[in-house]
mmCIF file of C-alpha atoms in Angstrom:
data_model
loop_
_atom_site.group_PDB
_atom_site.id
_atom_site.type_symbol
_atom_site.label_atom_id
_atom_site.label_comp_id
_atom_site.label_asym_id
_atom_site.label_seq_id
_atom_site.Cartn_x
_atom_site.Cartn_y
_atom_site.Cartn_z
ATOM 1 C CA MET A 1 0.000 0.000 0.000
ATOM 2 C CA SER A 2 1.113 3.553 -0.689
ATOM 3 C CA THR A 3 2.401 5.555 2.272
ATOM 4 C CA SER A 4 0.273 8.633 2.985
ATOM 5 C CA ILE A 5 1.905 11.830 4.181
ATOM 6 C CA GLY A 6 0.198 14.986 5.404
ATOM 7 C CA ILE A 7 1.930 18.363 5.624
ATOM 8 C CA VAL A 8 0.458 21.231 7.617
ATOM 9 C CA GLY A 9 1.414 24.721 6.456
ATOM 10 C CA GLY A 10 1.573 26.391 3.067
ATOM 11 C CA GLY A 11 4.563 28.635 3.624
ATOM 12 C CA ILE A 12 7.923 28.060 1.991
ATOM 13 C CA LEU A 13 8.950 25.335 4.434
ATOM 14 C CA GLY A 14 5.837 23.223 3.908
ATOM 15 C CA ALA A 15 6.118 23.780 0.160
ATOM 16 C CA ALA A 16 9.805 22.783 0.136
ATOM 17 C CA LEU A 17 9.021 19.579 2.038
ATOM 18 C CA LEU A 18 6.195 18.686 -0.301
ATOM 19 C CA HIS A 19 8.354 19.317 -3.362
ATOM 20 C CA LEU A 20 11.258 17.248 -2.052
ATOM 21 C CA LEU A 21 9.124 14.318 -0.938
ATOM 22 C CA THR A 22 6.987 14.137 -4.073
ATOM 23 C CA GLU A 23 10.184 14.116 -6.108
ATOM 24 C CA ARG A 24 11.882 11.440 -4.013
ATOM 25 C CA HIS A 25 8.849 9.249 -3.364
ATOM 26 C CA PRO A 26 6.466 9.310 -6.333
ATOM 27 C CA ASP A 27 4.661 6.196 -5.064
ATOM 28 C CA CYS A 28 3.506 7.915 -1.856
ATOM 29 C CA SER A 29 0.367 10.038 -1.559
ATOM 30 C CA PHE A 30 0.634 13.600 -0.270
ATOM 31 C CA THR A 31 -1.794 16.201 1.054
ATOM 32 C CA LEU A 32 -0.844 19.725 2.117
ATOM 33 C CA PHE A 33 -3.163 21.742 4.361
ATOM 34 C CA GLU A 34 -3.131 25.544 4.466
ATOM 35 C CA LYS A 35 -5.722 27.512 6.419
ATOM 36 C CA GLU A 36 -5.513 30.545 4.129
ATOM 37 C CA SER A 37 -6.929 30.779 0.613
ATOM 38 C CA ALA A 38 -3.448 30.951 -0.954
ATOM 39 C CA PRO A 39 0.133 30.032 -0.020
ATOM 40 C CA ALA A 40 2.847 32.222 1.527
ATOM 41 C CA LEU A 41 0.509 34.754 3.146
ATOM 42 C CA HIS A 42 2.304 34.989 6.489
ATOM 43 C CA GLN A 43 6.041 34.938 7.276
ATOM 44 C CA THR A 44 7.035 33.805 3.772
ATOM 45 C CA GLY A 45 5.211 36.706 2.147
ATOM 46 C CA HIS A 46 6.112 39.335 4.744
ATOM 47 C CA ASN A 47 9.894 39.446 4.673
ATOM 48 C CA SER A 48 12.591 41.361 2.828
ATOM 49 C CA GLY A 49 13.530 38.454 0.564
ATOM 50 C CA VAL A 50 17.156 38.230 1.720
ATOM 51 C CA VAL A 51 19.012 35.003 0.981
ATOM 52 C CA HIS A 52 21.240 34.971 4.050
ATOM 53 C CA ALA A 53 24.796 33.751 3.552
ATOM 54 C CA GLY A 54 25.316 32.527 7.143
ATOM 55 C CA LEU A 55 27.408 35.279 8.703
ATOM 56 C CA TYR A 56 26.282 35.151 12.317
ATOM 57 C CA TYR A 57 25.223 31.619 13.147
ATOM 58 C CA THR A 58 27.145 29.425 15.575
ATOM 59 C CA PRO A 59 29.374 27.063 13.562
ATOM 60 C CA GLY A 60 28.022 23.537 13.697
ATOM 61 C CA SER A 61 24.482 24.616 14.586
ATOM 62 C CA LEU A 62 21.517 23.631 12.464
ATOM 63 C CA LYS A 63 21.159 27.259 11.388
ATOM 64 C CA ALA A 64 24.741 27.437 10.180
ATOM 65 C CA THR A 65 24.743 24.069 8.423
ATOM 66 C CA LEU A 66 21.318 24.310 6.826
ATOM 67 C CA THR A 67 21.707 27.931 5.782
ATOM 68 C CA ARG A 68 24.816 27.200 3.745
ATOM 69 C CA ARG A 69 23.160 24.183 2.126
ATOM 70 C CA GLY A 70 19.937 26.164 1.686
ATOM 71 C CA VAL A 71 21.634 28.993 -0.206
ATOM 72 C CA ALA A 72 22.886 26.581 -2.842
ATOM 73 C CA LEU A 73 19.485 24.909 -3.197
ATOM 74 C CA VAL A 74 17.488 28.162 -3.402
ATOM 75 C CA LYS A 75 19.887 29.634 -5.951
ATOM 76 C CA ALA A 76 19.809 26.503 -8.118
ATOM 77 C CA PHE A 77 15.993 26.275 -7.941
ATOM 78 C CA ALA A 78 15.525 29.949 -8.841
ATOM 79 C CA GLU A 79 17.909 29.693 -11.778
ATOM 80 C CA GLN A 80 16.383 26.435 -13.019
ATOM 81 C CA HIS A 81 12.862 27.886 -13.063
ATOM 82 C CA GLY A 82 13.601 31.445 -14.160
ATOM 83 C CA LEU A 83 12.734 33.005 -10.814
ATOM 84 C CA PRO A 84 14.427 36.242 -9.683
ATOM 85 C CA TYR A 85 17.704 35.883 -7.795
ATOM 86 C CA ASP A 86 20.212 38.703 -7.395
ATOM 87 C CA GLU A 87 23.562 38.424 -5.589
ATOM 88 C CA CYS A 88 23.538 42.117 -4.721
ATOM 89 C CA GLY A 89 25.868 41.646 -1.750
ATOM 90 C CA LYS A 90 25.732 42.861 1.823
ATOM 91 C CA LEU A 91 27.771 45.296 3.906
ATOM 92 C CA LEU A 92 27.883 45.306 7.701
ATOM 93 C CA ILE A 93 29.130 48.812 8.393
ATOM 94 C CA ALA A 94 30.988 49.905 11.510
ATOM 95 C CA THR A 95 30.481 53.544 12.426
ATOM 96 C CA ASP A 96 32.855 53.663 15.420
ATOM 97 C CA GLU A 97 35.982 51.869 16.590
ATOM 98 C CA THR A 98 34.162 49.724 19.153
ATOM 99 C CA GLN A 99 32.355 47.921 16.322
ATOM 100 C CA VAL A 100 35.457 47.009 14.322
ATOM 101 C CA HIS A 101 36.470 44.162 16.653
ATOM 102 C CA ARG A 102 32.958 42.766 16.409
ATOM 103 C CA LEU A 103 33.270 42.818 12.606
ATOM 104 C CA GLU A 104 36.410 40.720 12.875
ATOM 105 C CA GLN A 105 34.593 38.200 15.081
ATOM 106 C CA ILE A 106 31.731 37.957 12.599
ATOM 107 C CA ALA A 107 34.203 37.458 9.761
ATOM 108 C CA GLU A 108 35.760 34.523 11.657
ATOM 109 C CA THR A 109 32.320 32.985 12.221
ATOM 110 C CA ALA A 110 31.363 33.464 8.575
ATOM 111 C CA GLN A 111 34.579 31.859 7.378
ATOM 112 C CA ALA A 112 34.063 28.929 9.776
ATOM 113 C CA ASN A 113 30.616 28.489 8.228
ATOM 114 C CA GLY A 114 32.087 28.407 4.726
ATOM 115 C CA VAL A 115 30.672 31.726 3.530
ATOM 116 C CA PRO A 116 32.594 32.605 0.345
ATOM 117 C CA GLY A 117 34.293 35.895 -0.468
ATOM 118 C CA ILE A 118 34.166 37.434 3.022
ATOM 119 C CA GLU A 119 36.339 40.536 3.277
ATOM 120 C CA ILE A 120 36.789 43.292 5.839
ATOM 121 C CA LEU A 121 36.991 46.714 4.223
ATOM 122 C CA ARG A 122 39.095 49.039 6.352
ATOM 123 C CA SER A 123 38.599 52.404 4.704
ATOM 124 C CA LEU A 124 35.836 54.583 3.340
ATOM 125 C CA GLU A 125 37.415 54.275 -0.096
ATOM 126 C CA GLN A 126 37.072 50.475 -0.006
ATOM 127 C CA ILE A 127 33.488 50.718 1.282
ATOM 128 C CA ARG A 128 32.508 53.027 -1.559
ATOM 129 C CA ARG A 129 33.806 50.634 -4.158
ATOM 130 C CA VAL A 130 30.912 48.411 -3.046
ATOM 131 C CA GLU A 131 28.330 51.029 -2.027
ATOM 132 C CA PRO A 132 29.313 54.346 -3.664
ATOM 133 C CA HIS A 133 27.214 56.504 -1.305
ATOM 134 C CA ALA A 134 27.803 54.698 1.992
ATOM 135 C CA ASN A 135 29.582 56.044 5.084
ATOM 136 C CA GLY A 136 31.554 54.188 7.736
ATOM 137 C CA ILE A 137 35.016 53.507 9.077
ATOM 138 C CA ALA A 138 35.070 49.782 8.236
ATOM 139 C CA ALA A 139 32.737 47.127 6.885
ATOM 140 C CA LEU A 140 32.381 43.415 6.364
ATOM 141 C CA HIS A 141 31.493 42.599 2.751
ATOM 142 C CA SER A 142 29.551 39.451 1.883
ATOM 143 C CA PRO A 143 29.329 39.464 -1.924
ATOM 144 C CA SER A 144 27.260 36.260 -2.131
ATOM 145 C CA THR A 145 24.374 37.499 0.017
ATOM 146 C CA ALA A 146 21.402 37.700 -2.324
ATOM 147 C CA ILE A 147 17.765 38.691 -2.652
ATOM 148 C CA THR A 148 14.873 36.745 -4.160
ATOM 149 C CA ASP A 149 11.086 36.403 -4.119
ATOM 150 C CA TYR A 150 10.226 33.687 -1.598
ATOM 151 C CA ALA A 151 6.506 33.835 -2.300
ATOM 152 C CA ALA A 152 7.163 33.146 -5.993
ATOM 153 C CA ILE A 153 9.450 30.255 -5.055
ATOM 154 C CA THR A 154 6.741 28.846 -2.776
ATOM 155 C CA ARG A 155 4.133 28.987 -5.512
ATOM 156 C CA LYS A 156 6.462 27.233 -7.954
ATOM 157 C CA LEU A 157 7.305 24.497 -5.431
ATOM 158 C CA LEU A 158 3.608 23.835 -4.914
ATOM 159 C CA ASP A 159 2.836 23.897 -8.634
ATOM 160 C CA LEU A 160 5.471 21.258 -9.299
ATOM 161 C CA SER A 161 4.229 19.141 -6.396
ATOM 162 C CA GLU A 162 0.655 19.332 -7.631
ATOM 163 C CA GLN A 163 1.802 18.238 -11.086
ATOM 164 C CA ARG A 164 3.249 15.121 -9.428
ATOM 165 C CA GLY A 165 -0.118 14.320 -7.869
ATOM 166 C CA ALA A 166 -0.027 16.052 -4.481
ATOM 167 C CA GLU A 167 -3.328 17.382 -3.172
ATOM 168 C CA LEU A 168 -3.312 21.029 -2.061
ATOM 169 C CA ARG A 169 -6.100 21.949 0.339
ATOM 170 C CA PHE A 170 -6.451 25.677 0.917
ATOM 171 C CA GLY A 171 -8.922 27.116 3.390
ATOM 172 C CA ALA A 172 -8.273 24.008 5.505
ATOM 173 C CA ARG A 173 -7.649 25.051 9.104
ATOM 174 C CA VAL A 174 -5.999 22.271 11.085
ATOM 175 C CA THR A 175 -7.153 22.345 14.707
ATOM 176 C CA GLY A 176 -5.110 19.432 15.967
ATOM 177 C CA VAL A 177 -2.850 16.511 15.124
ATOM 178 C CA THR A 178 -2.750 13.254 17.071
ATOM 179 C CA GLY A 179 -0.269 10.507 16.500
ATOM 180 C CA SER A 180 1.173 7.202 17.599
ATOM 181 C CA ASP A 181 3.934 4.888 16.475
ATOM 182 C CA SER A 182 1.672 3.526 13.739
ATOM 183 C CA GLY A 183 0.060 6.621 12.227
ATOM 184 C CA ALA A 184 -1.380 10.087 12.690
ATOM 185 C CA VAL A 185 -4.687 11.922 12.394
ATOM 186 C CA VAL A 186 -5.207 15.485 11.200
ATOM 187 C CA GLN A 187 -8.239 17.232 12.668
ATOM 188 C CA LEU A 188 -10.073 19.748 10.440
ATOM 189 C CA GLY A 189 -13.048 20.939 12.440
ATOM 190 C CA GLY A 190 -15.346 17.902 12.378
ATOM 191 C CA GLU A 191 -13.259 16.091 9.777
ATOM 192 C CA ARG A 192 -10.583 13.569 10.784
ATOM 193 C CA LEU A 193 -8.076 12.365 8.202
ATOM 194 C CA ALA A 194 -5.640 9.506 8.805
ATOM 195 C CA PHE A 195 -2.050 9.461 7.498
ATOM 196 C CA ASP A 196 1.011 7.311 7.942
ATOM 197 C CA ARG A 197 3.130 10.415 8.607
ATOM 198 C CA VAL A 198 2.346 14.058 9.360
ATOM 199 C CA ILE A 199 4.813 16.958 9.311
ATOM 200 C CA VAL A 200 3.699 20.259 10.836
ATOM 201 C CA CYS A 201 5.245 23.509 9.559
ATOM 202 C CA ALA A 202 2.747 25.888 11.152
ATOM 203 C CA GLY A 203 4.966 28.917 11.786
ATOM 204 C CA LEU A 204 3.149 31.349 14.046
ATOM 205 C CA GLN A 205 0.779 28.607 15.220
ATOM 206 C CA SER A 206 3.400 25.883 15.656
ATOM 207 C CA ASP A 207 3.362 25.656 19.455
ATOM 208 C CA ARG A 208 -0.421 25.417 19.587
ATOM 209 C CA ILE A 209 -0.610 22.536 17.143
ATOM 210 C CA ALA A 210 2.349 20.807 18.834
ATOM 211 C CA LYS A 211 0.449 20.795 22.130
ATOM 212 C CA THR A 212 -2.471 18.934 20.505
ATOM 213 C CA THR A 213 -0.036 16.117 19.758
ATOM 214 C CA GLY A 214 1.147 16.068 23.376
ATOM 215 C CA GLY A 215 4.138 18.364 22.923
ATOM 216 C CA GLY A 216 5.391 20.519 25.756
ATOM 217 C CA ARG A 217 4.460 24.138 26.347
ATOM 218 C CA PHE A 218 7.968 25.219 25.396
ATOM 219 C CA PRO A 219 9.427 26.377 23.165
ATOM 220 C CA ALA A 220 6.503 28.811 23.034
ATOM 221 C CA ILE A 221 5.922 31.224 20.171
ATOM 222 C CA VAL A 222 6.153 34.899 21.092
ATOM 223 C CA PRO A 223 5.335 37.066 18.067
ATOM 224 C CA PHE A 224 7.487 40.100 17.310
ATOM 225 C CA ALA A 225 6.343 42.640 14.747
ATOM 226 C CA GLY A 226 8.742 44.400 12.417
ATOM 227 C CA SER A 227 7.623 47.486 10.505
ATOM 228 C CA TYR A 228 9.519 48.967 7.565
ATOM 229 C CA TYR A 229 9.495 52.230 5.688
ATOM 230 C CA THR A 230 10.149 52.399 1.960
ATOM 231 C CA LEU A 231 12.884 54.759 0.789
ATOM 232 C CA ALA A 232 11.498 57.200 -1.778
ATOM 233 C CA GLU A 233 13.134 58.090 -5.075
ATOM 234 C CA PRO A 234 15.643 59.480 -5.803
ATOM 235 C CA LYS A 235 17.209 58.476 -2.475
ATOM 236 C CA ALA A 236 16.511 54.788 -3.177
ATOM 237 C CA ASP A 237 19.039 55.002 -6.014
ATOM 238 C CA LEU A 238 21.758 55.587 -3.406
ATOM 239 C CA VAL A 239 21.527 51.966 -2.210
ATOM 240 C CA LYS A 240 22.848 49.178 -4.449
ATOM 241 C CA GLY A 241 22.405 46.150 -2.183
ATOM 242 C CA LEU A 242 22.025 45.445 1.528
ATOM 243 C CA ILE A 243 23.448 47.753 4.206
ATOM 244 C CA TYR A 244 23.306 46.485 7.786
ATOM 245 C CA PRO A 245 24.573 47.724 11.146
ATOM 246 C CA VAL A 246 27.026 45.699 13.168
ATOM 247 C CA PRO A 247 24.849 43.594 15.502
ATOM 248 C CA ASP A 248 25.149 44.278 19.218
ATOM 249 C CA PRO A 249 25.307 40.954 21.107
ATOM 250 C CA ALA A 250 23.618 42.650 24.084
ATOM 251 C CA PHE A 251 20.387 43.081 22.118
ATOM 252 C CA PRO A 252 18.168 40.342 20.688
ATOM 253 C CA PHE A 253 17.448 41.968 17.301
ATOM 254 C CA LEU A 254 19.290 43.884 14.599
ATOM 255 C CA GLY A 255 18.915 47.633 14.321
ATOM 256 C CA VAL A 256 17.675 49.628 11.349
ATOM 257 C CA HIS A 257 19.154 48.574 8.015
ATOM 258 C CA LEU A 258 18.589 49.349 4.340
ATOM 259 C CA SER A 259 17.539 46.441 2.147
ATOM 260 C CA ARG A 260 17.068 46.490 -1.596
ATOM 261 C CA MET A 261 14.278 44.123 -2.587
ATOM 262 C CA ILE A 262 13.969 42.075 -5.730
ATOM 263 C CA ASP A 263 11.260 44.434 -7.034
ATOM 264 C CA GLY A 264 13.611 47.425 -6.750
ATOM 265 C CA ARG A 265 12.228 48.978 -3.594
ATOM 266 C CA VAL A 266 14.541 49.798 -0.690
ATOM 267 C CA LEU A 267 13.213 49.012 2.772
ATOM 268 C CA VAL A 268 14.363 50.904 5.868
ATOM 269 C CA GLY A 269 13.897 49.125 9.177
ATOM 270 C CA PRO A 270 12.598 47.151 10.859
ATOM 271 C CA SER A 271 11.379 48.039 14.289
ATOM 272 C CA ALA A 272 11.144 45.101 16.695
ATOM 273 C CA PHE A 273 8.167 45.143 19.014
ATOM 274 C CA LEU A 274 6.000 42.602 20.690
ATOM 275 C CA SER A 275 2.967 41.905 18.496
ATOM 276 C CA PHE A 276 -0.415 41.609 20.177
ATOM 277 C CA ARG A 277 -1.662 39.413 17.366
ATOM 278 C CA ARG A 278 0.239 36.513 15.846
ATOM 279 C CA GLU A 279 -0.925 37.231 12.329
ATOM 280 C CA GLY A 280 -1.525 40.959 12.592
ATOM 281 C CA TYR A 281 -0.078 43.117 9.850
ATOM 282 C CA SER A 282 -1.522 46.427 10.962
ATOM 283 C CA PRO A 283 -0.093 48.459 13.867
ATOM 284 C CA LEU A 284 -3.557 48.316 15.447
ATOM 285 C CA SER A 285 -3.901 44.531 15.148
ATOM 286 C CA PHE A 286 -4.989 42.914 18.398
ATOM 287 C CA SER A 287 -6.038 39.445 19.514
ATOM 288 C CA LEU A 288 -7.262 38.902 23.052
ATOM 289 C CA ARG A 289 -6.283 35.229 22.904
ATOM 290 C CA ASP A 290 -2.765 35.958 21.668
ATOM 291 C CA SER A 291 -2.237 38.791 24.139
ATOM 292 C CA LEU A 292 -3.441 36.791 27.134
ATOM 293 C CA GLN A 293 -1.183 33.896 26.181
ATOM 294 C CA ILE A 294 1.833 36.210 26.199
ATOM 295 C CA ALA A 295 0.840 37.878 29.471
ATOM 296 C CA SER A 296 0.310 34.531 31.204
ATOM 297 C CA THR A 297 3.739 33.197 30.241
ATOM 298 C CA ALA A 298 6.309 33.669 32.988
ATOM 299 C CA ALA A 299 9.067 33.125 30.455
ATOM 300 C CA PHE A 300 8.038 36.272 28.604
ATOM 301 C CA TRP A 301 8.324 38.393 31.753
ATOM 302 C CA LYS A 302 11.784 36.969 32.382
ATOM 303 C CA PHE A 303 12.724 37.959 28.837
ATOM 304 C CA ALA A 304 11.207 41.418 29.287
ATOM 305 C CA ALA A 305 13.096 42.023 32.541
ATOM 306 C CA ARG A 306 16.392 41.234 30.821
ATOM 307 C CA ASN A 307 15.681 43.495 27.856
ATOM 308 C CA VAL A 308 14.383 46.708 29.420
ATOM 309 C CA ARG A 309 17.186 48.735 27.851
ATOM 310 C CA SER A 310 16.470 47.308 24.409
ATOM 311 C CA ALA A 311 12.735 48.004 24.766
ATOM 312 C CA ILE A 312 13.415 51.627 25.726
ATOM 313 C CA GLN A 313 15.684 52.033 22.718
ATOM 314 C CA GLN A 314 12.999 50.605 20.458
ATOM 315 C CA LEU A 315 10.374 52.978 21.863
ATOM 316 C CA GLU A 316 12.659 55.971 21.424
ATOM 317 C CA GLY A 317 13.649 54.897 17.927
ATOM 318 C CA ASN A 318 10.255 53.950 16.552
ATOM 319 C CA THR A 319 9.506 57.180 14.706
ATOM 320 C CA ARG A 320 10.005 58.238 11.118
ATOM 321 C CA ARG A 321 12.500 60.861 12.277
ATOM 322 C CA ALA A 322 14.491 58.278 14.275
ATOM 323 C CA PHE A 323 14.550 55.830 11.349
ATOM 324 C CA ALA A 324 15.873 58.595 9.112
ATOM 325 C CA ARG A 325 18.523 59.528 11.676
ATOM 326 C CA GLN A 326 19.739 55.923 11.934
ATOM 327 C CA SER A 327 19.745 55.595 8.149
ATOM 328 C CA ARG A 328 22.032 58.641 7.906
ATOM 329 C CA ASP A 329 24.660 56.648 9.815
ATOM 330 C CA PHE A 330 25.137 54.803 6.531
ATOM 331 C CA ILE A 331 23.765 57.032 3.750
ATOM 332 C CA SER A 332 23.974 60.831 4.090
ATOM 333 C CA GLY A 333 21.066 63.075 3.294
ATOM 334 C CA ILE A 334 18.133 60.823 4.173
ATOM 335 C CA ASP A 335 15.325 62.875 5.681
ATOM 336 C CA ARG A 336 12.116 61.710 7.323
ATOM 337 C CA ARG A 337 10.255 62.947 4.247
ATOM 338 C CA ASP A 338 12.152 60.336 2.225
ATOM 339 C CA LEU A 339 10.546 57.519 4.219
ATOM 340 C CA LEU A 340 7.195 56.294 2.945
ATOM 341 C CA PRO A 341 4.904 53.794 4.695
ATOM 342 C CA GLY A 342 6.156 50.293 4.035
ATOM 343 C CA THR A 343 5.398 46.710 4.947
ATOM 344 C CA ARG A 344 5.007 44.926 8.265
ATOM 345 C CA GLY A 345 5.810 41.356 9.203
ATOM 346 C CA VAL A 346 5.442 39.185 12.283
ATOM 347 C CA ARG A 347 8.269 36.873 13.310
ATOM 348 C CA ALA A 348 7.428 33.555 14.982
ATOM 349 C CA GLN A 349 10.167 33.602 17.606
ATOM 350 C CA ALA A 350 10.287 30.642 19.966
ATOM 351 C CA MET A 351 11.122 31.243 23.616
ATOM 352 C CA ARG A 352 12.440 28.771 26.176
ATOM 353 C CA SER A 353 11.011 28.390 29.668
ATOM 354 C CA ASP A 354 13.841 30.476 31.140
ATOM 355 C CA GLY A 355 12.893 33.466 28.972
ATOM 356 C CA ALA A 356 15.788 33.053 26.540
ATOM 357 C CA LEU A 357 15.066 33.203 22.839
ATOM 358 C CA GLU A 358 15.593 29.900 21.058
ATOM 359 C CA GLU A 359 18.625 30.553 18.876
ATOM 360 C CA ASP A 360 18.586 27.469 16.678
ATOM 361 C CA PHE A 361 16.011 25.673 14.592
ATOM 362 C CA VAL A 362 14.015 23.227 16.731
ATOM 363 C CA ILE A 363 12.424 20.140 15.214
ATOM 364 C CA GLU A 364 10.594 17.617 17.404
ATOM 365 C CA ARG A 365 9.468 14.141 16.483
ATOM 366 C CA SER A 366 6.917 12.091 18.381
ATOM 367 C CA GLY A 367 5.995 8.803 16.762
ATOM 368 C CA CYS A 368 4.685 9.474 13.276
ATOM 369 C CA VAL A 369 4.283 13.232 13.788
ATOM 370 C CA THR A 370 7.079 15.768 13.284
ATOM 371 C CA HIS A 371 6.767 19.386 14.401
ATOM 372 C CA VAL A 372 8.939 22.325 13.355
ATOM 373 C CA ARG A 373 8.835 24.270 16.628
ATOM 374 C CA ASN A 374 11.236 27.081 15.801
ATOM 375 C CA ALA A 375 12.151 28.266 12.313
ATOM 376 C CA PRO A 376 12.465 32.056 12.162
ATOM 377 C CA SER A 377 14.920 33.832 9.861
ATOM 378 C CA PRO A 378 16.897 32.414 8.062
ATOM 379 C CA ALA A 379 14.294 29.661 7.623
ATOM 380 C CA ALA A 380 13.285 30.855 4.154
ATOM 381 C CA THR A 381 16.918 30.673 3.027
ATOM 382 C CA SER A 382 17.286 27.269 4.683
ATOM 383 C CA SER A 383 13.880 25.887 3.691
ATOM 384 C CA MET A 384 15.009 23.348 1.105
ATOM 385 C CA ALA A 385 17.840 22.171 3.361
ATOM 386 C CA ILE A 386 15.472 21.909 6.346
ATOM 387 C CA ALA A 387 13.266 19.743 4.127
ATOM 388 C CA GLU A 388 16.211 17.426 3.442
ATOM 389 C CA HIS A 389 17.053 17.335 7.153
ATOM 390 C CA ILE A 390 13.496 16.398 8.137
ATOM 391 C CA ALA A 391 13.204 13.768 5.400
ATOM 392 C CA ASP A 392 16.381 12.100 6.628
ATOM 393 C CA MET A 393 15.425 12.512 10.293
ATOM 394 C CA ILE A 394 12.090 10.693 9.902
ATOM 395 C CA GLY A 395 13.363 7.947 7.620
ATOM 396 C CA LEU A 396 12.240 9.409 4.304
ATOM 397 C CA GLY A 397 15.687 10.041 2.898
ATOM 398 C CA ALA A 398 16.722 9.679 -0.734
ATOM 399 C CA GLY A 399 17.264 5.941 -0.432
ATOM 400 C CA GLU A 400 14.052 5.178 1.464
ATOM 401 C CA ASN A 401 10.803 3.917 -0.017
ATOM 402 C CA GLY A 402 8.663 6.084 2.234
ATOM 403 C CA GLY A 403 7.530 3.317 4.568
ATOM 404 C CA ALA A 404 7.046 3.847 8.291
ATOM 405 C CA GLY A 405 10.062 3.330 10.453
ATOM 406 C CA GLY A 406 12.667 5.010 12.563
ATOM 407 C CA PRO A 407 12.506 5.842 16.270
ATOM 408 C CA SER A 408 9.060 6.333 17.733
ATOM 409 C CA SER A 409 9.944 7.960 21.047
ATOM 410 C CA ALA A 410 9.777 11.719 21.277
ATOM 411 C CA GLU A 411 13.039 13.330 20.324
ATOM 412 C CA GLU A 412 14.156 16.870 19.799
ATOM 413 C CA ARG A 413 16.800 18.041 17.333
ATOM 414 C CA ARG A 414 18.552 21.158 18.496
ATOM 415 C CA ALA A 415 22.146 22.340 18.160
#
């Protein structure tokens, strides 16, 4: 009998899994469930489209390993199918001497991760050979960092999977997944569908669905909203690629940066604030359920207590004038009038019980059900490599026939 596999989530990760498995195992049957009417409507469709090279991630971690593999797979897929992919490059710019040592540390990490072409530029003249209008005293240049259209990639992955016989069910809200060592059941309201294997890639809802399978409360999703401005013409012409600040290890998120997108726009941002709705893309978005879940989580208050300084900085810097001021650290002459309303995304950031943010990808397996519990940025970059990792982890690797097997006790993969 054919092995049946269900995948929950129609973002780029669910699409990448479906594509890989339908290609490797044409004799299996596949169904993908997505609660929205179309794919890629949440994290996949609300990001800047950066293909991250792997500059910051701890060598040997899942993020580091899968990002480097993911870059190669995304680039090859985009080129094979005529999808946009531009190696525009990235600069991390130091604006004072205290940041130069941090640049050197990042360069060492990037080189340990196998990022090609990394170079530290130690003069304004060298910086301006890459970004002719940029300012700074030093910079780390990553020429292979790229931009793409992840939503377009997701749609293509699903199209190819459907051509191989996969069933795509949109408007199908999964309310729970139960499993054992012999199979799994997907709950859709009053409908119950049985599968041999189920893989859940539910992003902002991942912890909730994991708990229906018997998973623990942690890692718990805490949503963080990031709002961008769009840089108006002609100032947008001053930015060729990606210009980032040097990350401060004392703070959990990057500061304001300038990102050229594949459609030619230049984004300025983002802010980083707690979101009171997991899938809220308006500043006024609010969900009582989501807000109460955050407020009732002791881990969040531990996190908040440790990041008071960062929160104050975010509050002080969350104005058009402040965004313009921070942008001028890198490109002179940007005024608040050059910043137009832009996009907003919500990051599904997993938090541990001690209030620390989960730094690595977290994938849990319990019997015949696998949950992706933490896959924030650079998950889009890593999506096709994460798919390979999960396929191998659950016994559906390239040499397998798709049958049930492998360990049935709960296990967690985390670097």
